[in-house]
Tab-separated table of C-alpha atoms in Angstrom:
chain	number	residue	atom	x	y	z
A	1066	UNK	CA	-8.085	25.432	-21.598
A	1067	UNK	CA	-7.437	28.374	-19.280
A	1068	UNK	CA	-5.312	28.052	-16.137
A	1069	UNK	CA	-6.099	30.183	-13.119
A	1070	UNK	CA	-3.972	29.957	-9.983
A	1071	UNK	CA	-3.205	31.652	-6.706
A	1072	UNK	CA	-0.160	31.151	-4.494
A	1073	UNK	CA	0.542	32.322	-0.993
A	1074	UNK	CA	2.829	31.572	1.946
A	1075	UNK	CA	1.787	30.526	5.435
A	1076	UNK	CA	3.335	32.737	8.083
A	1077	UNK	CA	5.806	31.235	10.512
A	1078	UNK	CA	6.220	28.107	8.408
A	1079	UNK	CA	9.122	26.942	6.316
A	1080	UNK	CA	6.772	25.218	3.905
A	1081	UNK	CA	4.319	26.956	1.662
A	1082	UNK	CA	0.777	26.355	0.546
A	1083	UNK	CA	0.321	25.861	-3.159
A	1084	UNK	CA	-3.228	26.592	-4.312
A	1085	UNK	CA	-4.303	26.206	-7.871
A	1086	UNK	CA	-7.265	25.395	-10.041
A	1087	UNK	CA	-7.573	24.247	-13.601
A	1088	UNK	CA	-10.449	25.652	-15.649
A	1089	UNK	CA	-11.777	23.753	-18.629
A	1090	UNK	CA	-13.515	25.622	-21.435
A	1091	UNK	CA	-13.364	28.764	-19.306
A	1092	UNK	CA	-16.214	27.565	-17.074
A	1093	UNK	CA	-15.808	24.330	-15.111
A	1094	UNK	CA	-13.033	23.593	-12.637
A	1095	UNK	CA	-11.729	20.018	-12.766
A	1096	UNK	CA	-8.925	20.019	-10.157
A	1097	UNK	CA	-8.355	22.242	-7.165
A	1098	UNK	CA	-5.651	21.723	-4.550
A	1099	UNK	CA	-4.309	23.417	-1.471
A	1100	UNK	CA	-1.262	21.658	-0.094
A	1101	UNK	CA	2.010	22.017	1.740
A	1102	UNK	CA	4.993	19.883	0.795
A	1103	UNK	CA	8.714	19.523	1.079
A	1104	UNK	CA	11.167	17.202	-0.595
A	1105	UNK	CA	14.126	15.486	1.057
A	1106	UNK	CA	16.491	14.744	-1.842
A	1107	UNK	CA	19.735	12.785	-1.775
A	1108	UNK	CA	22.061	13.680	-4.663
A	1109	UNK	CA	25.652	12.832	-5.671
A	1110	UNK	CA	28.676	14.975	-4.781
A	1111	UNK	CA	32.337	14.356	-5.503
A	1112	UNK	CA	33.052	12.460	-2.292
A	1113	UNK	CA	29.728	10.690	-1.869
A	1114	UNK	CA	26.203	12.031	-1.428
A	1115	UNK	CA	24.463	14.978	0.180
A	1116	UNK	CA	20.847	15.438	1.301
A	1117	UNK	CA	18.882	18.681	1.133
A	1118	UNK	CA	15.325	19.632	2.084
A	1119	UNK	CA	13.541	21.598	-0.613
A	1120	UNK	CA	10.174	23.267	0.082
A	1121	UNK	CA	7.437	23.714	-2.476
A	1122	UNK	CA	7.896	27.488	-2.743
A	1123	UNK	CA	5.374	30.282	-2.980
A	1124	UNK	CA	6.754	31.062	-6.441
A	1125	UNK	CA	5.475	27.756	-7.859
A	1126	UNK	CA	3.132	27.985	-10.817
A	1127	UNK	CA	0.707	25.734	-12.633
A	1128	UNK	CA	2.711	24.175	-15.460
A	1129	UNK	CA	1.648	23.895	-19.057
A	1130	UNK	CA	1.543	20.113	-18.655
A	1131	UNK	CA	-1.506	20.447	-16.429
A	1132	UNK	CA	-4.668	19.138	-18.004
A	1133	UNK	CA	-8.253	18.213	-17.279
A	1134	UNK	CA	-7.769	15.089	-19.367
A	1135	UNK	CA	-10.251	13.501	-21.726
A	1136	UNK	CA	-10.130	11.079	-24.665
A	1137	UNK	CA	-8.151	8.496	-22.731
A	1138	UNK	CA	-5.873	11.075	-21.074
A	1139	UNK	CA	-5.955	11.306	-17.274
A	1140	UNK	CA	-6.251	14.685	-15.524
A	1141	UNK	CA	-2.901	16.017	-14.291
A	1142	UNK	CA	-1.809	18.784	-11.987
A	1143	UNK	CA	1.767	19.949	-12.642
A	1144	UNK	CA	3.378	22.487	-10.302
A	1145	UNK	CA	6.645	23.966	-11.646
A	1146	UNK	CA	9.151	25.917	-9.581
A	1147	UNK	CA	12.772	27.045	-9.487
A	1148	UNK	CA	15.243	26.193	-12.216
A	1149	UNK	CA	13.494	23.265	-13.882
A	1150	UNK	CA	11.811	21.509	-10.936
A	1151	UNK	CA	8.250	20.159	-10.959
A	1152	UNK	CA	5.751	18.110	-8.948
A	1153	UNK	CA	3.158	16.154	-10.909
A	1154	UNK	CA	-0.048	14.457	-9.753
A	1155	UNK	CA	-1.971	12.296	-12.234
A	1156	UNK	CA	-5.498	11.314	-11.214
A	1157	UNK	CA	-7.704	8.335	-12.015
A	1158	UNK	CA	-11.149	7.249	-10.869
A	1159	UNK	CA	-13.751	4.523	-10.896
A	1160	UNK	CA	-17.478	4.645	-10.153
A	1161	UNK	CA	-16.796	5.308	-6.472
A	1162	UNK	CA	-13.411	6.937	-5.866
A	1163	UNK	CA	-10.770	9.175	-7.357
A	1164	UNK	CA	-7.104	8.903	-6.457
A	1165	UNK	CA	-3.601	10.106	-7.256
A	1166	UNK	CA	-2.593	7.215	-9.484
A	1167	UNK	CA	0.819	8.564	-10.407
A	1168	UNK	CA	3.077	10.919	-8.451
A	1169	UNK	CA	6.264	12.355	-9.963
A	1170	UNK	CA	9.024	14.741	-8.946
A	1171	UNK	CA	11.561	16.187	-11.376
A	1172	UNK	CA	14.572	18.125	-10.111
A	1173	UNK	CA	17.459	19.759	-11.922
A	1174	UNK	CA	20.825	18.958	-10.332
A	1175	UNK	CA	22.465	21.829	-12.219
A	1176	UNK	CA	20.615	24.252	-9.917
A	1177	UNK	CA	23.575	25.035	-7.652
A	1178	UNK	CA	21.466	27.160	-5.303
A	1179	UNK	CA	19.549	24.033	-4.216
A	1180	UNK	CA	22.146	21.331	-4.968
A	1181	UNK	CA	25.571	22.793	-4.041
A	1182	UNK	CA	28.633	20.785	-5.140
A	1183	UNK	CA	26.506	18.375	-7.173
A	1184	UNK	CA	28.665	16.127	-9.338
A	1185	UNK	CA	25.789	15.664	-11.798
A	1186	UNK	CA	23.999	18.195	-13.978
A	1187	UNK	CA	21.157	15.872	-14.967
A	1188	UNK	CA	17.433	16.410	-14.594
A	1189	UNK	CA	16.208	13.498	-12.472
A	1190	UNK	CA	12.595	12.296	-12.548
A	1191	UNK	CA	11.235	10.039	-9.831
A	1192	UNK	CA	7.858	8.371	-10.360
A	1193	UNK	CA	5.747	6.202	-8.084
A	1194	UNK	CA	2.376	4.512	-8.392
A	1195	UNK	CA	2.112	4.419	-4.584
A	1196	UNK	CA	-0.074	7.123	-3.120
A	1197	UNK	CA	-2.355	7.312	-0.110
A	1198	UNK	CA	-4.360	10.134	-1.671
A	1199	UNK	CA	-7.808	8.804	-2.576
A	1200	UNK	CA	-11.321	9.991	-1.830
A	1201	UNK	CA	-14.923	9.379	-2.675
A	1202	UNK	CA	-16.103	11.174	-5.798
A	1203	UNK	CA	-17.683	14.601	-5.203
A	1204	UNK	CA	-15.882	14.978	-1.867
A	1205	UNK	CA	-12.775	16.910	-0.847
A	1206	UNK	CA	-9.758	14.895	0.230
A	1207	UNK	CA	-8.493	16.333	3.520
A	1208	UNK	CA	-5.302	15.381	5.320
A	1209	UNK	CA	-3.816	17.896	7.747
A	1210	UNK	CA	-1.386	15.355	9.200
A	1211	UNK	CA	2.006	14.779	7.636
A	1212	UNK	CA	2.164	11.873	5.202
A	1213	UNK	CA	5.354	10.684	3.527
A	1214	UNK	CA	5.751	9.212	0.058
A	1215	UNK	CA	9.017	7.296	-0.382
A	1216	UNK	CA	10.859	7.334	-3.703
A	1217	UNK	CA	14.269	5.868	-4.447
A	1218	UNK	CA	16.323	8.945	-3.491
A	1219	UNK	CA	13.531	11.277	-2.384
A	1220	UNK	CA	11.039	11.499	0.463
A	1221	UNK	CA	8.044	13.757	-0.204
A	1222	UNK	CA	6.188	15.028	2.854
A	1223	UNK	CA	2.669	16.399	2.374
A	1224	UNK	CA	0.567	18.113	5.022
A	1225	UNK	CA	-2.340	20.572	5.270
A	1226	UNK	CA	-3.756	19.003	2.110
A	1227	UNK	CA	-7.213	19.784	0.757
A	1228	UNK	CA	-7.883	18.821	-2.847
A	1229	UNK	CA	-10.518	17.542	-5.189
A	1230	UNK	CA	-10.407	16.130	-8.711
A	1231	UNK	CA	-13.240	15.487	-11.174
A	1232	UNK	CA	-15.039	18.429	-9.573
A	1233	UNK	CA	-18.744	18.999	-10.088
A	1234	UNK	CA	-18.493	22.737	-9.275
A	1235	UNK	CA	-15.895	25.493	-9.064
A	1236	UNK	CA	-15.515	25.176	-5.289
A	1237	UNK	CA	-14.172	22.389	-3.130
A	1238	UNK	CA	-16.966	20.161	-1.884
A	1239	UNK	CA	-18.119	20.705	1.682
A	1240	UNK	CA	-18.322	16.912	2.025
A	1241	UNK	CA	-14.909	15.561	2.987
A	1242	UNK	CA	-13.060	12.273	2.819
A	1243	UNK	CA	-10.667	12.423	5.763
A	1244	UNK	CA	-7.396	10.498	5.660
A	1245	UNK	CA	-6.827	7.813	8.295
A	1246	UNK	CA	-4.074	9.876	9.970
A	1247	UNK	CA	-6.589	12.637	10.738
A	1248	UNK	CA	-9.222	10.294	12.112
A	1249	UNK	CA	-9.075	10.001	15.909
A	1250	UNK	CA	-8.553	6.549	17.373
A	1251	UNK	CA	-10.263	6.221	20.708
A	1252	UNK	CA	-10.581	3.197	22.928
A	1253	UNK	CA	-13.656	3.177	25.131
A	1254	UNK	CA	-13.863	0.686	27.983
A	1255	UNK	CA	-17.147	-1.245	27.827
A	1256	UNK	CA	-19.726	-0.556	30.512
A	1257	UNK	CA	-21.572	-3.736	31.447
A	1258	UNK	CA	-24.524	-3.668	33.796
A	1259	UNK	CA	-25.504	-6.767	35.813
A	1260	UNK	CA	-28.406	-7.463	33.453
A	1261	UNK	CA	-26.466	-7.130	30.197
A	1262	UNK	CA	-23.794	-9.156	28.478
A	1263	UNK	CA	-21.013	-7.868	26.225
A	1264	UNK	CA	-21.455	-7.957	22.478
A	1265	UNK	CA	-20.000	-11.155	21.078
A	1266	UNK	CA	-16.907	-11.022	18.903
A	1267	UNK	CA	-17.665	-11.206	15.181
A	1268	UNK	CA	-17.916	-14.744	13.855
A	1269	UNK	CA	-15.408	-15.299	11.022
A	1270	UNK	CA	-17.204	-16.159	7.773
A	1271	UNK	CA	-14.837	-19.055	7.029
A	1272	UNK	CA	-11.735	-19.089	4.871
A	1273	UNK	CA	-12.113	-17.003	1.686
A	1274	UNK	CA	-12.083	-18.535	-1.757
A	1275	UNK	CA	-8.809	-17.780	-3.620
A	1276	UNK	CA	-9.178	-15.534	-6.651
A	1277	UNK	CA	-6.982	-15.326	-9.747
A	1278	UNK	CA	-5.876	-11.849	-10.849
A	1279	UNK	CA	-3.512	-10.511	-13.515
A	1280	UNK	CA	-2.345	-7.148	-14.830
A	1281	UNK	CA	-1.381	-6.385	-18.430
A	1282	UNK	CA	1.646	-4.109	-18.860
A	1283	UNK	CA	2.140	-1.314	-21.374
A	1284	UNK	CA	3.755	-3.746	-23.823
A	1285	UNK	CA	0.608	-5.889	-23.895
A	1286	UNK	CA	1.983	-8.812	-21.869
A	1287	UNK	CA	1.128	-9.957	-18.348
A	1288	UNK	CA	3.330	-8.169	-15.805
A	1289	UNK	CA	1.671	-9.317	-12.555
A	1290	UNK	CA	0.070	-12.594	-11.522
A	1291	UNK	CA	-1.722	-13.230	-8.245
A	1292	UNK	CA	-3.826	-15.964	-6.694
A	1293	UNK	CA	-4.970	-15.443	-3.104
A	1294	UNK	CA	-7.861	-15.575	-0.688
A	1295	UNK	CA	-8.442	-12.279	1.145
A	1296	UNK	CA	-10.279	-11.521	4.370
A	1297	UNK	CA	-10.759	-7.993	5.731
A	1298	UNK	CA	-10.718	-7.375	9.480
A	1299	UNK	CA	-11.958	-3.799	9.930
A	1300	UNK	CA	-12.967	-1.700	12.926
A	1301	UNK	CA	-15.212	1.286	12.158
A	1302	UNK	CA	-18.014	3.381	13.584
A	1303	UNK	CA	-21.387	1.890	12.653
A	1304	UNK	CA	-24.110	4.362	11.773
A	1305	UNK	CA	-26.913	1.850	12.380
A	1306	UNK	CA	-25.574	0.610	15.725
A	1307	UNK	CA	-24.257	3.994	16.851
A	1308	UNK	CA	-21.029	2.471	18.132
A	1309	UNK	CA	-17.638	1.176	17.025
A	1310	UNK	CA	-17.843	-2.355	15.643
A	1311	UNK	CA	-15.453	-4.948	14.277
A	1312	UNK	CA	-16.334	-6.640	11.010
A	1313	UNK	CA	-14.709	-9.607	9.287
A	1314	UNK	CA	-15.572	-10.054	5.636
A	1315	UNK	CA	-14.261	-12.065	2.708
A	1316	UNK	CA	-13.474	-10.647	-0.701
A	1317	UNK	CA	-15.551	-12.632	-3.212
A	1318	UNK	CA	-13.481	-13.373	-6.370
A	1319	UNK	CA	-16.562	-13.747	-8.586
A	1320	UNK	CA	-17.618	-10.184	-7.741
A	1321	UNK	CA	-14.134	-8.651	-7.786
A	1322	UNK	CA	-12.503	-6.836	-10.701
A	1323	UNK	CA	-8.755	-6.252	-11.016
A	1324	UNK	CA	-6.832	-3.322	-12.458
A	1325	UNK	CA	-3.392	-1.842	-11.941
A	1326	UNK	CA	-0.087	-0.958	-13.513
A	1327	UNK	CA	3.548	-2.058	-13.643
A	1328	UNK	CA	6.890	-0.405	-14.190
A	1329	UNK	CA	10.479	-1.458	-13.591
A	1330	UNK	CA	10.454	-0.981	-9.810
A	1331	UNK	CA	6.776	-0.732	-8.768
A	1332	UNK	CA	3.648	-2.770	-9.466
A	1333	UNK	CA	0.122	-2.001	-8.290
A	1334	UNK	CA	-2.867	-4.329	-8.064
A	1335	UNK	CA	-6.259	-2.711	-7.365
A	1336	UNK	CA	-9.133	-5.041	-6.458
A	1337	UNK	CA	-12.664	-3.638	-6.493
A	1338	UNK	CA	-15.712	-5.410	-5.080
A	1339	UNK	CA	-18.794	-3.201	-5.004
A	1340	UNK	CA	-18.101	-0.305	-2.640
A	1341	UNK	CA	-14.749	-1.757	-1.505
A	1342	UNK	CA	-11.347	-0.992	-3.028
A	1343	UNK	CA	-8.192	-2.815	-1.933
A	1344	UNK	CA	-4.868	-1.732	-3.434
A	1345	UNK	CA	-1.545	-3.613	-3.211
A	1346	UNK	CA	1.766	-1.962	-4.146
A	1347	UNK	CA	4.879	-4.072	-4.660
A	1348	UNK	CA	8.356	-2.514	-4.783
A	1349	UNK	CA	11.508	-3.983	-6.312
A	1350	UNK	CA	14.898	-3.327	-4.719
A	1351	UNK	CA	17.166	-3.199	-7.774
A	1352	UNK	CA	20.280	-3.649	-5.633
A	1353	UNK	CA	19.240	-6.950	-4.057
A	1354	UNK	CA	16.788	-8.047	-6.811
A	1355	UNK	CA	14.219	-8.646	-4.061
A	1356	UNK	CA	10.601	-7.462	-4.143
A	1357	UNK	CA	8.081	-7.025	-1.335
A	1358	UNK	CA	4.608	-5.716	-0.550
A	1359	UNK	CA	5.368	-2.104	0.418
A	1360	UNK	CA	1.917	-0.506	0.626
A	1361	UNK	CA	-1.688	-1.494	1.202
A	1362	UNK	CA	-4.702	0.793	0.852
A	1363	UNK	CA	-8.323	0.113	1.781
A	1364	UNK	CA	-11.085	2.520	0.789
A	1365	UNK	CA	-14.790	1.876	1.210
A	1366	UNK	CA	-18.144	3.660	1.130
A	1367	UNK	CA	-20.371	1.098	2.832
A	1368	UNK	CA	-23.899	2.308	3.685
A	1369	UNK	CA	-23.261	1.769	7.419
A	1370	UNK	CA	-20.314	4.209	7.482
A	1371	UNK	CA	-20.724	7.742	8.774
A	1372	UNK	CA	-17.857	8.885	6.496
A	1373	UNK	CA	-15.962	7.161	3.720
A	1374	UNK	CA	-13.311	4.804	5.060
A	1375	UNK	CA	-9.710	5.241	3.908
A	1376	UNK	CA	-6.916	3.287	5.628
A	1377	UNK	CA	-3.430	2.976	4.185
A	1378	UNK	CA	0.131	2.105	5.093
A	1379	UNK	CA	3.090	2.623	2.753
A	1380	UNK	CA	5.798	1.284	5.098
A	1381	UNK	CA	5.029	-2.442	4.881
A	1382	UNK	CA	7.470	-5.284	4.283
A	1383	UNK	CA	5.519	-8.478	3.501
A	1384	UNK	CA	5.379	-11.152	0.759
A	1385	UNK	CA	9.082	-11.000	-0.055
A	1386	UNK	CA	10.386	-12.738	-3.154
A	1387	UNK	CA	13.209	-12.745	-5.681
A	1388	UNK	CA	13.038	-11.106	-9.111
A	1389	UNK	CA	11.887	-13.703	-11.640
A	1390	UNK	CA	10.491	-15.951	-8.895
A	1391	UNK	CA	6.985	-16.126	-7.474
A	1392	UNK	CA	6.112	-15.921	-3.786
A	1393	UNK	CA	4.004	-18.745	-2.335
A	1394	UNK	CA	2.452	-19.182	1.100
A	1395	UNK	CA	-0.414	-21.603	1.801
A	1396	UNK	CA	-0.438	-20.778	5.512
A	1397	UNK	CA	-2.735	-18.009	6.716
A	1398	UNK	CA	-0.890	-14.708	7.225
A	1399	UNK	CA	-2.043	-11.541	8.975
A	1400	UNK	CA	-0.860	-8.272	7.425
A	1401	UNK	CA	-1.177	-5.525	10.026
A	1402	UNK	CA	-2.002	-2.231	8.298
A	1403	UNK	CA	-3.281	-0.025	11.124
A	1404	UNK	CA	-5.030	-0.200	14.472
A	1405	UNK	CA	-8.322	-0.343	12.574
A	1406	UNK	CA	-7.474	-2.732	9.768
A	1407	UNK	CA	-5.607	-5.966	9.149
A	1408	UNK	CA	-5.725	-8.230	6.116
A	1409	UNK	CA	-5.803	-12.020	6.454
A	1410	UNK	CA	-4.352	-13.805	3.426
A	1411	UNK	CA	-4.833	-17.463	2.458
A	1412	UNK	CA	-3.106	-19.626	-0.173
A	1413	UNK	CA	-1.085	-16.738	-1.604
A	1414	UNK	CA	0.756	-17.158	-4.886
A	1415	UNK	CA	1.958	-13.895	-6.407
A	1416	UNK	CA	4.569	-12.623	-8.843
A	1417	UNK	CA	4.670	-8.841	-9.432
A	1418	UNK	CA	7.903	-8.706	-11.476
A	1419	UNK	CA	9.667	-10.794	-14.119
A	1420	UNK	CA	6.630	-12.742	-15.372
A	1421	UNK	CA	7.456	-14.781	-18.491
A	1422	UNK	CA	4.989	-16.420	-20.881
A	1423	UNK	CA	2.074	-15.647	-18.545
A	1424	UNK	CA	3.406	-18.250	-16.094
A	1425	UNK	CA	4.559	-18.127	-12.493
A	1426	UNK	CA	8.286	-18.536	-11.927
A	1427	UNK	CA	9.886	-20.902	-9.412
A	1428	UNK	CA	8.333	-20.324	-6.009
A	1429	UNK	CA	10.024	-18.744	-2.999
A	1430	UNK	CA	8.122	-20.536	-0.230
A	1431	UNK	CA	7.335	-18.606	2.958
A	1432	UNK	CA	8.990	-19.618	6.212
A	1433	UNK	CA	5.651	-20.728	7.735
A	1434	UNK	CA	5.156	-23.306	4.973
A	1435	UNK	CA	8.757	-24.486	5.342
A	1436	UNK	CA	8.238	-24.962	9.075
A	1437	UNK	CA	4.993	-26.852	8.502
A	1438	UNK	CA	6.907	-29.230	6.217
A	1439	UNK	CA	9.879	-29.570	8.556
A	1440	UNK	CA	7.846	-30.392	11.674
A	1441	UNK	CA	6.460	-33.742	10.348
A	1442	UNK	CA	9.933	-34.611	9.045
A	1443	UNK	CA	11.518	-33.914	12.422
A	1444	UNK	CA	8.800	-35.836	14.268
A	1445	UNK	CA	9.099	-38.722	11.841
A	1446	UNK	CA	12.872	-38.771	12.170
A	1447	UNK	CA	12.581	-38.731	15.970
A	1448	UNK	CA	10.119	-41.645	15.905
A	1449	UNK	CA	12.348	-43.562	13.517
A	1450	UNK	CA	15.308	-42.972	15.815
A	1451	UNK	CA	13.294	-44.178	18.793
A	1452	UNK	CA	12.337	-47.355	16.952
A	1453	UNK	CA	15.984	-48.009	16.092
A	1454	UNK	CA	17.023	-47.487	19.721
A	1455	UNK	CA	14.307	-49.858	20.969
A	1456	UNK	CA	15.292	-52.472	18.362
A	1457	UNK	CA	18.992	-52.249	19.285
A	1458	UNK	CA	18.151	-52.537	22.991
A	1459	UNK	CA	15.971	-55.559	22.257
A	1460	UNK	CA	18.719	-57.298	20.267
A	1461	UNK	CA	21.336	-56.608	22.939
A	1462	UNK	CA	19.008	-57.919	25.658
A	1463	UNK	CA	18.247	-61.032	23.646
A	1464	UNK	CA	21.929	-61.733	23.025
A	1465	UNK	CA	22.711	-61.503	26.710
A	1466	UNK	CA	19.848	-63.881	27.586
A	1467	UNK	CA	21.187	-66.433	25.070
A	1468	UNK	CA	24.674	-66.131	26.558
A	1469	UNK	CA	23.376	-67.511	29.933
A	1470	UNK	CA	22.314	-70.898	28.419
A	1471	UNK	CA	25.392	-72.214	26.593
A	1472	UNK	CA	25.498	-75.984	25.585
A	1473	UNK	CA	27.757	-78.314	27.773
């Protein structure tokens, strides 16, 4: 495999554009990317910690670890720079989409020019399975807006991104999948004439049927269990109706396939139903031993869309549980993802970490379910108290009435 790359700086910017392409067999390009990035890294010093901002420099090169994949190996783009630093993007795909399935950053704390007064000389590698970078196959992913990927001690900020993997030609496709941050959100007031009536709100299809999903870890055992009913509430521009519409649709478990991955601090569940992909990312806080739903990604290529739909949010904090325990919530919940998308969940039972013997652990019950149990108890206790009060009043009144008729 030959590697051909070009690098250049953007004038008047602190960050740089990294442009590269990987050539397989000297003919076909498999990955091409143009992107700007910087890394906010917190590292240890003698009296605590320090934080520096490191740009992806114009001196970066395509590393020898880059590959077009094949034979069970995923394609990877590895950009190396400085004294032992690198940014890695590993791609995966299904019949519809490709995505950055694994994002890694390695940095060498012995590089005193970047990490002054560092008390460690280690090479640190941060890896996450959470990424908002996904696009329809044979299209270019475009995201000019800044997007942030959070790692344990690092924040990676991408912007001015144009890339494509699994390329069908040597050039980036002219068809684009635009990230949700770049898509304008406009609110148009409805114009209603005297002879017309407004379009009715979409009729909910009824509560969704819960589906059972599981993920097998690298050691061959189940690492994630989930049972939940899912309902999508999406606003998009309809090609057939030539206007923005709201659609409510259920995910059908019988037509849905599950895939994903697990590691010590992150677990991903990807559900695919036809032209719809819904990805959940759970994060474990190792300090508190608490996990939570940290990211949700919806991508779709429905026939009624003018462009492929990609909506994601990696700053969520839902479905919180304790390591080794499952999270359970029978009450309907609404997970707000963006102005255009919310997810309604029903009868949720999930455990993304600490699964043993393919069984759910003890359940951490959501506050809504606890309240629904407490309300009947409180009402029952109040009624019981009222009955007791009435009975006591009756007995006192009866005693007094008997006292007025004593025997002579």
